Amino acid sequence: CGFQMRGMADLAFHTLYIKNNSLSISKSLKKTLAVNGVTIVNNPEKAELMLELMDESTQKKILSLSGGGLVREFEIYYRLNFRLRDPINELWGPMQTLEARRDYTYDDTQLLAKQSEEGALYDDMRKDVVNELLRRLIVQKPKSAVSQ
Amino acid sequence: YAEQTSDTTEAIKPIVDAETSPDSVVIEGDQLQIQMNRKFKSIGNAVLHQQKQDIYGDTIEYDIENKELHAIGNVRLITSGGSVTGPELRMQLEESTGRIDDAKFSMNKALALPSAKSSNLAIDQSASLVGATQQLSSPSNDQPLPSASKQQNGARGDARVILLEGEDKKRFKHSRYTTCDANSDDWYIKSSDLVIDNYTKTATARNAVVEFQGVPILYTPWIDFSFLNQRKSGLLTPTVGTTSKSGFEVLTPFYWNIAPNMDATLATRYLSRRGLQYQGELRYVTETYSGIDNIEYLDNDDTTGKARYYAKLKHTQNFGNGWSGGFSVEKVSDNQYFSDLSTRITATSVVNLPQQGSLSYVDDAWNFNALVQKYQTLDGVSFPYERLPQLTLTRNDDFGLLSSNVYSQWVSFNRNSSAPLTTLTPSGASISTAVTGNRFVAYPSISLPMAQPYGYITPKLGVRYSSYSLNNSAYSVTDASGVTTAGNYESTSQSIPTFTLDSGLFFDRNARVVNNSYTQTLEPRLFYVYIPYKDQSMLPVFDSSDSDLNMGSLFRENQFIGNDRINNANQLSLAVTTRMIDNKTGEQRLAASLGQRFYFDDQKVFIPGTPVRSGNSSDIVAALTAKLLSKWSVDAAWQFNTDTGKAVKSNIGTRYSPEPGKTLNLSYRYTENFLDQINVSGQWPLTPNWYGLARYNYSFKETQPIEGLAGLEYDAGCWVARGVFQRVSTATANANYAIFVQLELGGLTSIGSDPLSLLNRSIPGYTNSSLIPNSVQQPTY
């Protein structure tokens, strides 16, 4: 059916500089990149691709109410804004947003447990966003890497 | 029109080349007279050009010595910001002072009212769910409106006198101002004195009356505008509405721009059935700390005869070197406060108001958190345990390939003194206990993550230690079938070893759909857990419950949330995910997952009052999320019980949004014994001017509506009128009904109640029709 084990072969760059590497996902992003053959460099001049982690945010919304007006489900979001730059270019590319969403059932009689569940779902979403960020990165074909 | 006159110009006598100097003057006209080399008189299609402005007239007299100009007949003064026309202009060019009587004006950019909402005070509101109960300046949890304002067509008006007071300042005496087209007199702001300062980009009107269709609807002794949506102190537009609980109401807010990083909104809110309420909100933000404080106070409620208040103080601080902290304290005077005084479901659904403070430390290895937390409980039943305090410390290390983690937590659980002894669980059982106490948990573990681009495998070994020291340890549990067990919780400790093996593979293939090239992934995942059985029935439940079953919890070693119970496990979770990823951008277009857990041992550990699982496999869970052609999006999740053959959970939501102003949402959410409801909402143009808005949320489980909203929006180009009727169920009282009427004058913020945040929440994808580009009333030039 055409499926093949994923490899590193298609990766067009091998060194990455990360600007503002202090978000909650930074540590797991580093590990994920290392596994996929990308080395993080501290000097932007030695990088074949530059990534700026601009900011991250969370949001919690009421998803459904009971007939009596009590919250029955919440939905939560984790969003990451980032942008990329080919070191050949003077300017950063447009801001891109990654968003993960989860929902969970809620009951006020289980408030403390639901707080922990929410925390666990945020962790799941961060993992998802790291993987999606990786997918956005590996399709990049920076000119500075191609020319080398 | 400027071109027309210049075509007929015959005599062109440049005095100085206008390109070279900003002060240079060029005079043109059909006929030019020069008097004693100091006075020029241009007769017939006269024009005076300067770099910053052009002045046209039938006749222009210009005195070089005094730089005085006198234009007569069909006078037009044109600058980069707009134009002024009138029968006669006297002007001193050097000082840029002058006067035009009976003038008309047009501006390229309309004025805007100061807006607290557009302020750049970036305070994260997402953590809190209780906002101010009325639409003060509090940003709601709802999605913000698109920040781009309508492409303004500028503004126009007339004045009895326009005084030019320097290069950037104009004063309009007895003026009318509107953003409507020249052939429309739908609305005006009339003011006795309007000063527009192009340098500070602000304008102030005194004795201002807003007239709509010739009817004065608002008077204000003064009103401030800003061209750039800058924050500026001043009156905000008042709010008018009526609700079934409090009657007719008027909210009059005043915005106070205290400093670049601090602002306040003060308001009085008159409620016909209750009296006068005072509201205040203070927001501040710096590099290291930020906060928001809300106070609402109603001295003597005419209905209840009591003082009523709401207070929320919230502060977060970054101490540096990894340390941060903050507090959030909320309190209301009485349990009915929100249901009586608010129509926002973020407030009316609130049962527990947090009163908490925390201190945290994070570095590469350590993570520390101290929390003190209590709640004000409004329903008299759902009292959470107070954590006074909870201390959590974790450490993470990598030793070559090995990774170690130590999690530890100490909590002192307290009961609220008003909490009832007997509580009902969601599954219908009841538990009676007054137990309190301290709990210590430690969970050291080591794992060996081995990863390659094509897959990973991670074995992990750990020991969960917990220890309880309890007071008032007697309990009795009556399950849903009426069987009662009684006993005493034990102050005891125990250790439970855990073993997990997590593994996954990634396969890719290329796929073409229409003309787009995608990578389709196939990601099988396998997760094995072994945890031996330890009797935990003698332990209380302070902060734990069953977890929802979903793609996340399927791969957690403990099916319980919280630290009071560890499941006995000899089980395997299997799941497969497939994604469609755009090869050009790496964007995920579609993701679908299917998973199930298989049990090799029976469930022996459970939360009292919850049903024990039967069968040797979990429900099957499936999830689908897709964004198609950026018009359609679908989000769906199912949970099937393979034993009963019934759906335990079935959620499907879809949105069709072909363009701004056209949005339809349809969702159905079902969870066995918990939730069964349908939600329809949308915004759609009915005619080129009329938009229909509706939301209907109906619970089949309780056979009653939850939220209903119906509205009509009329977009006349330079104004939008909107009427919204709303019914909202409240957590602590009967349903509340509200009517909002809103008039939005082009370029100005709205007058009347602000249902926009309501519409944004109620109708996902809602776009204010005045922001919809290419709407029919948008004049095109």
Coordinates of N, CA and C in Angstrom, one line a residue, chain B residues 5-6 8-11 27-33 41-48 56-61 72-73:
Chain B
T5 N -10.4 71.8 -12.5 CA -10.0 73.2 -12.5 C -8.7 73.4 -13.1
S6 N -7.7 72.5 -12.9 CA -6.4 72.7 -13.4 C -6.4 72.7 -14.9
T8 N -8.6 74.0 -16.8 CA -9.0 75.3 -17.3 C -8.0 76.4 -17.0
T9 N -7.1 76.0 -16.2 CA -6.1 77.1 -15.8 C -5.2 77.4 -17.0
E10 N -5.1 78.7 -17.3 CA -4.3 79.1 -18.4 C -3.0 79.8 -18.0
A11 N -3.1 80.7 -17.1 CA -1.9 81.4 -16.7 C -1.3 80.7 -15.6
I27 N 1.1 80.1 -7.3 CA -0.3 80.7 -7.5 C -0.6 80.5 -9.0
E28 N -1.8 80.1 -9.2 CA -2.3 79.9 -10.6 C -3.7 80.6 -10.7
G29 N -4.1 80.8 -11.9 CA -5.4 81.4 -12.1 C -5.6 81.8 -13.6
D30 N -6.9 82.1 -13.9 CA -7.1 82.5 -15.3 C -6.5 83.9 -15.5
Q31 N -6.5 84.7 -14.5 CA -5.9 86.0 -14.6 C -5.2 86.4 -13.3
L32 N -4.0 86.9 -13.5 CA -3.2 87.2 -12.3 C -2.8 88.7 -12.2
Q33 N -3.1 89.3 -11.1 CA -2.7 90.7 -10.9 C -1.7 90.8 -9.8
K41 N -3.1 88.8 -6.9 CA -4.5 88.6 -6.9 C -4.8 87.7 -8.1
S42 N -5.3 86.5 -7.8 CA -5.6 85.5 -8.9 C -7.1 85.5 -9.1
I43 N -7.6 85.7 -10.3 CA -9.0 85.8 -10.5 C -9.4 84.7 -11.5
G44 N -10.4 83.9 -11.1 CA -11.0 82.8 -12.0 C -10.1 81.6 -11.8
N45 N -10.8 80.5 -11.3 CA -10.1 79.2 -11.1 C -8.8 79.4 -10.4
A46 N -8.8 80.2 -9.4 CA -7.5 80.5 -8.7 C -7.1 79.3 -7.8
V47 N -5.8 79.1 -7.8 CA -5.2 78.0 -7.0 C -4.0 78.5 -6.4
L48 N -3.8 78.2 -5.1 CA -2.5 78.4 -4.4 C -2.0 77.0 -4.0
Y56 N -8.1 76.3 -3.3 CA -8.8 76.7 -4.5 C -9.8 77.8 -4.2
G57 N -10.1 78.6 -5.2 CA -11.2 79.6 -5.0 C -11.5 80.3 -6.3
D58 N -12.6 81.0 -6.3 CA -12.9 81.8 -7.5 C -11.8 82.9 -7.6
T59 N -11.5 83.5 -6.5 CA -10.5 84.6 -6.4 C -9.7 84.3 -5.2
I60 N -8.4 84.5 -5.4 CA -7.5 84.4 -4.2 C -6.6 85.6 -4.2
E61 N -6.6 86.3 -3.0 CA -5.6 87.4 -2.8 C -4.6 86.9 -1.9
I72 N -12.0 83.8 -2.0 CA -13.5 84.1 -2.0 C -14.1 83.2 -3.1
G73 N -15.2 82.6 -2.8 CA -16.0 81.9 -3.7 C -15.6 80.5 -4.0

